[in-house]
Amino acid sequence: MVEHFAVRGGARLSGTVDVVGAKNSVLKLMAAALLAEGTTTITNCPEILDVPLMADVLRSLGCTVTVDGGTVSIDVPAEPGAQADYRSVSKLRASVCVLGPLVARCRRAVVPLPGGDAIGSRPLDMHASGLRKLGATTEIEHGRVVAHAEGLHGAQIWLDFPSVGATENILMAAVLAEGTTVIDNAAREPEIVDLCTMLQQMGAKIEGSGSSTLTVHGVTGLQPTEHRVIGDRIVGATWAFAAAMTRGEVTVRGVDPHHLDLVLDKLRSAGAHTDIAPGEFTVRMDGRPNAVDFVTLPYPGFATDLQPMAIALSAIADGTSMITENVFEARFRFVDEMVRLGADARTDGHHAVVRGVERLSSAPVWASDIRAGAGLVLAALCADGQTEVWDIEHIDRGYPRFVENLRALGADISRVSTDPAR
Ligand code: UD1
């Protein structure tokens, strides 16, 4: 069976939505469990496909993993395997984050190179050069990253760009290296802070969490822990954009509103009213949004993962918006699908110019990645007639209970299964 979403536009979203743990945090926390023998338990995990896929990667390394609703328990043996299974890794790009922990724990790692991605090339050069500075050798052999280290030692590492994945891999190797490592121009995303918090609970010595300089004093061993994943700011922001676009009123619970300071400020510039309280926020929009410009940058800049939502909002805004993409070059590919929905949008290099229209018009569209898919659904909520959104397995990878949450807020959306043979 093939599934798509059928979305009928026009509903005003209202109500409260609960957001669970962040996809981009939980997968790294699961990898970090490899750093200590014994059972690490992670709670508030989102029930999305990537979590069982990561569990398979860890099982291929000798761990016993149970996934029970939002709780994942990982029992790590004294000597985990160093070779991740190709089939598991190929389905999950984020599985490359086992590289750092494996080098630290086993002094050896063989991780198949994850495949390409619809949002642009995702090289691993900064991951590899950071691990080399810590004393590892890294080679690409037969489509796999092969890393060896006699022993890891502290180093001064300057990243060319504050890459989330490279910061995480280097950090997870440095916590067990001998001596002090300084990672400069480190990523500052809340998910990195979450990883630092869990590593600290395991006994790691890290200073500067949340800043662009991370100082890590290596220790000889770590202990397993129990940790609750931070709320998913990208999911929370998606609901905030949905409220603003449908002229609705939505309260989002379970996300730290400070992780969305810039996003909520942009929505206020677009005309929304926001109420902020500890662990929750409300967005209300009474009229048509005003056009605002967006520039994606590493945190605390506007997240590239929210760029499709920014395009969707701009598509129905009053005026012209310029959206600049600075992180993933191919992320504008989905704009053609927005044009199919009647958006007046054109791209040139890493800029998109969107002239807002009063109303979009329904059409069949295809999701190319998680966030592009969510952006298309938001646009469909503001389109005349019924839009079919296809390739929704991408959306399911990032948004637990996507349809259920939208329906509870009053959206007219359903999941439809069809038999392609008929
Ligand atoms: C993570 C997130 C993704 C988000 C992105 C940026 C996960 C699972 N995914 O991806 O949702 O969009 O952060 O916030 O957490 N780069 C290099 N060389 C490297 C590493 C990265 O050139 O060695 C480049 C990439 O091509 C990209 C930029 O750096 O242009 C940022 O990538 P990075 O921050 O590493 O993103 P990911 O960790 O892959």
Short mmCIF file of C-alpha atoms and ligand atoms in Angstrom, two decimals:
data_model
loop_
_atom_site.label_atom_id
_atom_site.label_comp_id
_atom_site.label_asym_id
_atom_site.label_seq_id
_atom_site.Cartn_x
_atom_site.Cartn_y
_atom_site.Cartn_z
CA MET A 1 0.00 0.00 0.00
CA VAL A 2 1.11 3.56 -0.69
CA GLU A 3 0.08 6.32 1.65
CA HIS A 4 -0.55 10.01 1.13
CA PHE A 5 -2.10 12.84 3.12
CA ALA A 6 -5.33 14.39 1.89
CA VAL A 7 -5.49 17.98 3.17
CA ARG A 8 -8.48 20.29 2.73
CA GLY A 9 -7.51 23.90 3.33
CA GLY A 10 -9.42 26.61 5.14
CA ALA A 11 -9.58 25.48 8.76
CA ARG A 12 -8.40 27.81 11.51
CA LEU A 13 -6.18 25.82 13.89
CA SER A 14 -6.85 26.20 17.60
CA GLY A 15 -6.08 24.30 20.79
CA THR A 16 -3.11 22.84 22.61
CA VAL A 17 -0.50 20.45 21.28
CA ASP A 18 2.10 18.49 23.26
CA VAL A 19 5.55 18.04 21.79
CA VAL A 20 7.85 15.16 22.80
CA GLY A 21 11.63 14.75 22.56
CA ALA A 22 13.73 16.04 19.68
CA LYS A 23 14.62 13.69 16.83
CA ASN A 24 17.94 15.46 16.38
CA SER A 25 18.79 14.89 20.03
CA VAL A 26 17.60 11.36 20.73
CA LEU A 27 19.67 9.72 17.99
CA LYS A 28 22.91 11.25 19.32
CA LEU A 29 21.99 10.40 22.91
CA MET A 30 21.46 6.79 21.86
CA ALA A 31 24.93 6.80 20.26
CA ALA A 32 26.42 8.37 23.41
CA ALA A 33 25.16 5.39 25.44
CA LEU A 34 27.95 3.38 23.73
CA LEU A 35 30.47 5.29 25.83
CA ALA A 36 29.63 3.38 29.04
CA GLU A 37 29.19 -0.30 29.81
CA GLY A 38 25.77 -1.05 31.34
CA THR A 39 22.22 0.12 30.82
CA THR A 40 21.44 3.70 29.80
CA THR A 41 17.79 4.72 29.71
CA ILE A 42 16.49 7.60 27.62
CA THR A 43 12.96 8.94 28.17
CA ASN A 44 10.63 11.34 26.30
CA CYS A 45 11.78 9.76 23.01
CA PRO A 46 9.65 10.51 19.96
CA GLU A 47 7.88 7.50 18.43
CA ILE A 48 9.30 7.91 14.95
CA LEU A 49 10.94 5.40 12.62
CA ASP A 50 14.46 6.76 13.14
CA VAL A 51 14.50 5.56 16.76
CA PRO A 52 14.02 1.83 15.94
CA LEU A 53 16.47 2.28 13.03
CA MET A 54 19.10 3.65 15.43
CA ALA A 55 18.27 0.78 17.80
CA ASP A 56 19.16 -1.61 14.94
CA VAL A 57 22.48 0.17 14.41
CA LEU A 58 23.28 -0.26 18.12
CA ARG A 59 22.17 -3.92 18.04
CA SER A 60 24.57 -4.50 15.14
CA LEU A 61 27.29 -3.30 17.56
CA GLY A 62 26.34 -5.88 20.20
CA CYS A 63 23.99 -3.79 22.38
CA THR A 64 20.65 -5.04 23.67
CA VAL A 65 18.08 -2.34 22.98
CA THR A 66 14.44 -2.16 24.01
CA VAL A 67 12.09 0.50 22.70
CA ASP A 68 8.95 0.78 24.81
CA GLY A 69 6.82 3.76 23.80
CA GLY A 70 8.86 6.83 24.64
CA THR A 71 11.49 4.95 26.67
CA VAL A 72 14.60 3.45 25.11
CA SER A 73 16.94 1.24 27.17
CA ILE A 74 20.35 0.41 25.79
CA ASP A 75 22.46 -2.27 27.45
CA VAL A 76 26.04 -1.82 26.25
CA PRO A 77 28.45 -4.76 26.59
CA ALA A 78 31.98 -4.47 28.01
CA GLU A 79 33.36 -4.72 24.49
CA PRO A 80 30.95 -3.41 21.85
CA GLY A 81 31.55 -4.37 18.23
CA ALA A 82 33.34 -1.76 16.13
CA GLN A 83 31.64 -2.46 12.80
CA ALA A 84 28.19 -1.00 12.15
CA ASP A 85 25.92 -3.03 9.89
CA TYR A 86 25.60 -1.58 6.38
CA ARG A 87 21.85 -2.19 6.05
CA SER A 88 21.02 -0.34 9.26
CA VAL A 89 23.33 2.61 8.60
CA SER A 90 22.27 3.11 5.00
CA LYS A 91 18.71 3.87 6.11
CA LEU A 92 19.71 6.48 8.66
CA ARG A 93 22.11 9.32 7.98
CA ALA A 94 22.37 10.30 11.62
CA SER A 95 23.90 6.90 12.42
CA VAL A 96 27.29 8.38 11.49
CA CYS A 97 27.28 9.74 15.06
CA VAL A 98 28.39 6.31 16.33
CA LEU A 99 31.82 7.04 14.83
CA GLY A 100 33.11 9.21 17.71
CA PRO A 101 31.87 6.95 20.53
CA LEU A 102 33.24 3.82 18.81
CA VAL A 103 36.70 5.30 18.28
CA ALA A 104 36.72 6.37 21.93
CA ARG A 105 35.46 3.06 23.30
CA CYS A 106 36.89 0.44 20.90
CA ARG A 107 39.85 2.37 19.40
CA ARG A 108 38.42 1.26 16.08
CA ALA A 109 35.30 2.06 14.04
CA VAL A 110 33.99 0.91 10.69
CA VAL A 111 30.89 2.86 9.69
CA PRO A 112 29.42 2.65 6.19
CA LEU A 113 29.10 6.06 4.54
CA PRO A 114 25.50 7.13 4.68
CA GLY A 115 23.93 7.81 1.29
CA GLY A 116 23.14 11.18 -0.27
CA ASP A 117 20.35 13.38 0.91
CA ALA A 118 17.71 15.47 -0.80
CA ILE A 119 18.78 18.60 1.09
CA GLY A 120 22.29 18.70 -0.37
CA SER A 121 25.72 17.15 0.03
CA ARG A 122 26.65 16.25 3.57
CA PRO A 123 30.40 15.65 3.68
CA LEU A 124 32.22 14.27 6.73
CA ASP A 125 35.54 16.11 6.32
CA MET A 126 35.21 18.07 9.57
CA HIS A 127 34.25 14.92 11.50
CA ALA A 128 37.32 13.13 10.11
CA SER A 129 39.82 15.95 10.58
CA GLY A 130 38.67 16.47 14.19
CA LEU A 131 39.12 12.77 14.98
CA ARG A 132 42.56 12.85 13.32
CA LYS A 133 43.59 15.75 15.58
CA LEU A 134 42.63 13.54 18.55
CA GLY A 135 45.05 10.88 17.27
CA ALA A 136 42.85 8.63 15.12
CA THR A 137 43.55 7.66 11.52
CA THR A 138 40.55 7.80 9.20
CA GLU A 139 40.27 6.37 5.69
CA ILE A 140 37.42 5.77 3.29
CA GLU A 141 37.59 2.10 2.22
CA HIS A 142 34.96 0.30 0.16
CA GLY A 143 32.32 2.91 0.97
CA ARG A 144 33.03 2.83 4.70
CA VAL A 145 34.75 5.20 7.11
CA VAL A 146 37.47 3.19 8.83
CA ALA A 147 38.98 4.81 11.92
CA HIS A 148 41.77 3.52 14.18
CA ALA A 149 43.46 4.97 17.23
CA GLU A 150 46.18 3.56 19.48
CA GLY A 151 45.06 6.04 22.07
CA LEU A 152 43.23 9.36 21.85
CA HIS A 153 44.80 12.53 23.19
CA GLY A 154 43.45 16.04 23.76
CA ALA A 155 43.87 18.61 20.98
CA GLN A 156 42.94 22.13 19.91
CA ILE A 157 40.36 21.86 17.12
CA TRP A 158 39.00 24.74 15.05
CA LEU A 159 35.95 23.88 12.98
CA ASP A 160 35.61 25.68 9.63
CA PHE A 161 31.86 25.85 10.22
CA PRO A 162 29.85 25.11 13.40
CA SER A 163 28.70 21.72 12.12
CA VAL A 164 26.26 19.97 14.46
CA GLY A 165 27.34 16.45 13.51
CA ALA A 166 31.09 17.16 13.59
CA THR A 167 30.83 18.88 16.98
CA GLU A 168 28.95 15.86 18.36
CA ASN A 169 31.33 13.23 16.99
CA ILE A 170 34.44 15.07 18.17
CA LEU A 171 32.88 15.73 21.58
CA MET A 172 31.92 12.08 22.07
CA ALA A 173 35.49 10.99 21.23
CA ALA A 174 37.15 13.71 23.33
CA VAL A 175 35.34 12.79 26.57
CA LEU A 176 37.46 9.60 26.80
CA ALA A 177 40.70 11.08 25.34
CA GLU A 178 43.73 11.65 27.53
CA GLY A 179 44.11 15.33 28.36
CA THR A 180 42.17 18.43 27.36
CA THR A 181 40.43 19.10 24.05
CA VAL A 182 39.19 22.51 22.99
CA ILE A 183 36.64 22.64 20.14
CA ASP A 184 36.43 26.16 18.77
CA ASN A 185 33.63 27.39 16.50
CA ALA A 186 31.58 24.52 17.95
CA ALA A 187 27.86 24.25 17.18
CA ARG A 188 25.63 25.73 19.91
CA GLU A 189 22.30 24.05 19.09
CA PRO A 190 20.12 23.10 22.10
CA GLU A 191 20.56 19.47 21.01
CA ILE A 192 24.34 19.83 21.59
CA VAL A 193 23.60 21.20 25.08
CA ASP A 194 21.34 18.18 25.67
CA LEU A 195 24.17 15.84 24.64
CA CYS A 196 26.61 17.70 26.93
CA THR A 197 24.14 17.37 29.82
CA MET A 198 23.83 13.62 29.33
CA LEU A 199 27.60 13.18 28.95
CA GLN A 200 28.14 15.19 32.15
CA GLN A 201 25.65 12.93 33.97
CA MET A 202 27.76 10.00 32.73
CA GLY A 203 30.83 11.57 34.33
CA ALA A 204 32.31 13.59 31.44
CA LYS A 205 34.07 16.87 32.24
CA ILE A 206 32.84 19.49 29.76
CA GLU A 207 32.95 23.28 30.07
CA GLY A 208 31.30 25.85 27.81
CA SER A 209 28.19 23.84 26.88
CA GLY A 210 25.98 26.08 24.73
CA SER A 211 28.88 28.36 23.76
CA SER A 212 31.08 28.18 20.67
CA THR A 213 34.10 26.98 22.70
CA LEU A 214 33.79 23.55 24.27
CA THR A 215 36.55 22.48 26.64
CA VAL A 216 36.65 18.77 27.41
CA HIS A 217 38.89 17.25 30.09
CA GLY A 218 39.15 13.57 29.19
CA VAL A 219 38.29 10.95 31.81
CA THR A 220 39.20 7.24 31.89
CA GLY A 221 35.66 5.88 32.04
CA LEU A 222 31.97 6.85 32.06
CA GLN A 223 28.92 5.37 33.79
CA PRO A 224 25.51 4.66 32.27
CA THR A 225 22.73 7.10 33.10
CA GLU A 226 19.05 7.98 32.75
CA HIS A 227 18.22 11.05 30.71
CA ARG A 228 15.11 12.85 29.43
CA VAL A 229 15.36 14.22 25.86
CA ILE A 230 14.65 17.96 25.39
CA GLY A 231 11.44 18.88 23.52
CA ASP A 232 11.64 19.14 19.74
CA ARG A 233 11.94 22.85 18.93
CA ILE A 234 11.52 22.20 15.19
CA VAL A 235 8.23 20.37 15.72
CA GLY A 236 7.10 23.10 18.17
CA ALA A 237 7.97 25.80 15.65
CA THR A 238 6.08 23.93 12.92
CA TRP A 239 2.89 24.20 15.00
CA ALA A 240 3.66 27.88 15.66
CA PHE A 241 3.88 28.55 11.91
CA ALA A 242 0.69 26.55 11.36
CA ALA A 243 -1.14 28.79 13.87
CA ALA A 244 0.17 31.95 12.21
CA MET A 245 -0.67 30.78 8.69
CA THR A 246 -4.22 29.64 9.47
CA ARG A 247 -4.98 32.77 11.55
CA GLY A 248 -5.47 30.48 14.51
CA GLU A 249 -4.41 30.22 18.14
CA VAL A 250 -2.23 27.32 19.24
CA THR A 251 -0.52 26.58 22.57
CA VAL A 252 2.59 24.42 22.28
CA ARG A 253 3.65 22.50 25.40
CA GLY A 254 6.87 20.57 26.02
CA VAL A 255 9.36 22.85 24.23
CA ASP A 256 11.59 25.44 25.90
CA PRO A 257 10.32 28.70 24.32
CA HIS A 258 13.82 30.19 24.63
CA HIS A 259 14.98 27.71 22.00
CA LEU A 260 12.59 29.56 19.67
CA ASP A 261 13.34 33.18 20.67
CA LEU A 262 14.22 34.22 17.14
CA VAL A 263 11.40 32.21 15.54
CA LEU A 264 8.77 33.75 17.81
CA ASP A 265 10.23 37.21 17.16
CA LYS A 266 9.87 36.62 13.40
CA LEU A 267 6.26 35.54 13.88
CA ARG A 268 5.60 38.71 15.90
CA SER A 269 7.10 40.74 13.02
CA ALA A 270 4.63 38.92 10.77
CA GLY A 271 1.81 40.16 13.02
CA ALA A 272 1.32 37.29 15.47
CA HIS A 273 0.74 37.68 19.21
CA THR A 274 2.78 35.40 21.45
CA ASP A 275 2.44 34.44 25.11
CA ILE A 276 5.42 32.77 26.70
CA ALA A 277 5.47 30.71 29.90
CA PRO A 278 7.94 28.13 31.27
CA GLY A 279 7.84 25.07 29.00
CA GLU A 280 5.07 26.40 26.76
CA PHE A 281 4.05 29.22 24.45
CA THR A 282 0.98 30.37 22.53
CA VAL A 283 0.86 31.90 19.05
CA ARG A 284 -2.24 33.76 17.83
CA MET A 285 -2.75 35.45 14.49
CA ASP A 286 -5.82 37.56 13.73
CA GLY A 287 -5.26 38.60 10.12
CA ARG A 288 -3.14 37.91 7.08
CA PRO A 289 0.58 37.64 7.97
CA ASN A 290 2.91 40.46 6.90
CA ALA A 291 5.87 39.51 4.72
CA VAL A 292 9.16 39.14 6.64
CA ASP A 293 12.67 38.14 5.54
CA PHE A 294 14.39 35.01 6.86
CA VAL A 295 18.09 34.07 6.86
CA THR A 296 19.08 30.54 7.91
CA LEU A 297 22.19 30.21 10.07
CA PRO A 298 23.55 27.87 12.75
CA TYR A 299 21.88 28.33 16.16
CA PRO A 300 20.98 30.87 17.53
CA GLY A 301 20.21 31.87 13.92
CA PHE A 302 17.01 30.84 12.15
CA ALA A 303 17.14 27.02 11.70
CA THR A 304 17.55 25.68 8.17
CA ASP A 305 15.06 22.97 9.19
CA LEU A 306 12.40 25.69 9.40
CA GLN A 307 13.17 27.26 6.03
CA PRO A 308 10.29 25.40 4.30
CA MET A 309 7.88 26.76 6.93
CA ALA A 310 9.26 30.27 6.28
CA ILE A 311 8.61 29.83 2.54
CA ALA A 312 5.10 28.55 3.24
CA LEU A 313 4.28 31.54 5.47
CA SER A 314 5.77 33.95 2.91
CA ALA A 315 3.67 32.35 0.16
CA ILE A 316 0.45 33.67 1.74
CA ALA A 317 1.86 36.82 3.38
CA ASP A 318 0.99 40.38 2.47
CA GLY A 319 4.08 41.59 0.57
CA THR A 320 7.37 40.17 -0.69
CA SER A 321 9.85 38.17 1.40
CA MET A 322 13.46 37.25 0.76
CA ILE A 323 14.60 33.93 2.23
CA THR A 324 18.33 33.20 2.31
CA GLU A 325 19.58 29.62 2.81
CA ASN A 326 23.12 29.45 4.19
CA VAL A 327 23.38 25.88 5.49
CA PHE A 328 22.18 23.30 2.92
CA GLU A 329 22.47 24.41 -0.70
CA ALA A 330 19.87 22.07 -2.18
CA ARG A 331 17.13 22.88 0.28
CA PHE A 332 15.28 25.13 -2.17
CA ARG A 333 14.50 22.16 -4.44
CA PHE A 334 11.10 21.78 -2.82
CA VAL A 335 10.13 25.32 -3.87
CA ASP A 336 8.91 23.88 -7.22
CA GLU A 337 6.30 21.95 -5.23
CA MET A 338 5.23 25.17 -3.51
CA VAL A 339 4.84 26.77 -6.95
CA ARG A 340 2.53 23.89 -7.88
CA LEU A 341 0.33 25.04 -4.98
CA GLY A 342 0.16 28.51 -6.49
CA ALA A 343 3.06 30.17 -4.62
CA ASP A 344 4.71 33.03 -6.49
CA ALA A 345 8.28 32.02 -5.65
CA ARG A 346 11.58 31.96 -7.49
CA THR A 347 15.06 31.03 -6.38
CA ASP A 348 18.46 32.26 -7.45
CA GLY A 349 21.45 30.59 -5.80
CA HIS A 350 20.89 30.64 -2.08
CA HIS A 351 18.13 33.27 -2.18
CA ALA A 352 14.40 32.82 -2.72
CA VAL A 353 12.03 35.67 -3.43
CA VAL A 354 8.42 34.96 -2.52
CA ARG A 355 5.59 37.36 -3.40
CA GLY A 356 2.67 36.52 -1.15
CA VAL A 357 -0.70 35.63 -2.68
CA GLU A 358 -4.11 35.77 -0.94
CA ARG A 359 -4.87 32.09 -1.40
CA LEU A 360 -2.98 29.02 -2.60
CA SER A 361 -4.67 26.40 -4.78
CA SER A 362 -4.67 22.64 -4.15
CA ALA A 363 -2.54 20.27 -6.24
CA PRO A 364 -0.77 16.93 -5.86
CA VAL A 365 2.69 17.54 -4.35
CA TRP A 366 5.64 15.38 -3.31
CA ALA A 367 7.66 15.70 -0.07
CA SER A 368 11.42 15.48 -0.71
CA ASP A 369 12.50 15.47 2.94
CA ILE A 370 10.99 15.73 6.43
CA ARG A 371 10.82 19.50 6.69
CA ALA A 372 9.90 20.17 3.06
CA GLY A 373 7.00 17.77 3.61
CA ALA A 374 5.81 19.63 6.71
CA GLY A 375 6.09 22.97 4.85
CA LEU A 376 3.93 21.61 2.02
CA VAL A 377 1.25 20.44 4.47
CA LEU A 378 1.18 23.92 6.08
CA ALA A 379 0.75 25.45 2.63
CA ALA A 380 -2.02 22.94 1.85
CA LEU A 381 -3.85 24.10 4.99
CA CYS A 382 -4.12 27.51 3.29
CA ALA A 383 -5.08 26.26 -0.18
CA ASP A 384 -8.50 26.07 -1.85
CA GLY A 385 -9.74 22.51 -2.28
CA GLN A 386 -8.04 19.22 -1.46
CA THR A 387 -4.28 18.77 -1.75
CA GLU A 388 -2.65 15.36 -1.91
CA VAL A 389 0.79 15.23 -0.30
CA TRP A 390 2.80 12.18 -1.42
CA ASP A 391 6.05 10.56 -0.19
CA ILE A 392 4.87 11.14 3.36
CA GLU A 393 7.25 8.58 4.83
CA HIS A 394 9.64 11.54 5.07
CA ILE A 395 7.20 13.45 7.28
CA ASP A 396 6.63 10.39 9.47
CA ARG A 397 10.39 10.27 10.12
CA GLY A 398 10.35 13.61 11.92
CA TYR A 399 6.85 14.18 13.27
CA PRO A 400 5.28 11.69 15.70
CA ARG A 401 1.46 11.57 15.40
CA PHE A 402 1.52 14.27 12.71
CA VAL A 403 -2.01 13.73 11.42
CA GLU A 404 -3.49 13.13 14.89
CA ASN A 405 -1.97 16.35 16.22
CA LEU A 406 -3.19 18.43 13.29
CA ARG A 407 -6.69 16.93 13.44
CA ALA A 408 -6.90 17.66 17.18
CA LEU A 409 -6.16 21.31 16.33
CA GLY A 410 -9.03 21.31 13.82
CA ALA A 411 -7.22 20.66 10.54
CA ASP A 412 -8.97 18.67 7.81
CA ILE A 413 -6.24 16.12 7.07
CA SER A 414 -6.31 12.36 6.72
CA ARG A 415 -3.91 9.56 5.88
CA VAL A 416 -5.07 7.67 2.82
CA SER A 417 -3.76 4.24 1.76
CA THR A 418 -3.99 3.21 -1.86
CA ASP A 419 -2.99 0.05 -3.67
CA PRO A 420 -0.54 1.07 -6.42
CA ALA A 421 -1.45 -2.04 -8.41
CA ARG A 422 -5.04 -0.88 -8.87
C1 UD1 B 1 21.99 18.40 11.67
C2 UD1 B 1 20.53 18.03 11.73
C3 UD1 B 1 19.76 18.66 10.57
C4 UD1 B 1 20.00 20.15 10.53
C5 UD1 B 1 21.48 20.46 10.54
C6 UD1 B 1 21.80 21.94 10.63
C7 UD1 B 1 20.56 15.85 12.77
C8 UD1 B 1 20.27 14.40 12.64
N1 UD1 B 1 20.39 16.59 11.68
O1 UD1 B 1 22.53 17.82 10.49
O2 UD1 B 1 18.37 18.39 10.76
O3 UD1 B 1 19.43 20.67 9.34
O4 UD1 B 1 22.12 19.82 11.67
O5 UD1 B 1 21.18 22.50 11.73
O6 UD1 B 1 20.87 16.34 13.84
N2 UD1 B 1 29.49 20.08 6.58
C9 UD1 B 1 30.70 19.95 5.93
N3 UD1 B 1 31.61 19.02 6.41
C10 UD1 B 1 31.37 18.26 7.51
C11 UD1 B 1 30.12 18.41 8.17
C12 UD1 B 1 29.19 19.34 7.69
O7 UD1 B 1 30.97 20.62 4.93
O8 UD1 B 1 32.23 17.46 7.90
C13 UD1 B 1 28.51 21.08 6.08
C14 UD1 B 1 27.21 20.46 5.58
O9 UD1 B 1 27.32 20.05 4.24
C15 UD1 B 1 26.23 21.61 5.75
C16 UD1 B 1 26.75 22.32 6.99
O10 UD1 B 1 28.11 21.89 7.17
O11 UD1 B 1 26.32 22.49 4.65
C17 UD1 B 1 25.96 22.04 8.25
O12 UD1 B 1 25.89 20.66 8.47
P1 UD1 B 1 25.77 20.02 9.93
O13 UD1 B 1 25.59 21.11 10.93
O14 UD1 B 1 26.91 19.09 10.12
O15 UD1 B 1 24.41 19.22 9.81
P2 UD1 B 1 24.11 17.73 10.28
O16 UD1 B 1 24.76 17.46 11.59
O17 UD1 B 1 24.35 16.80 9.15
#
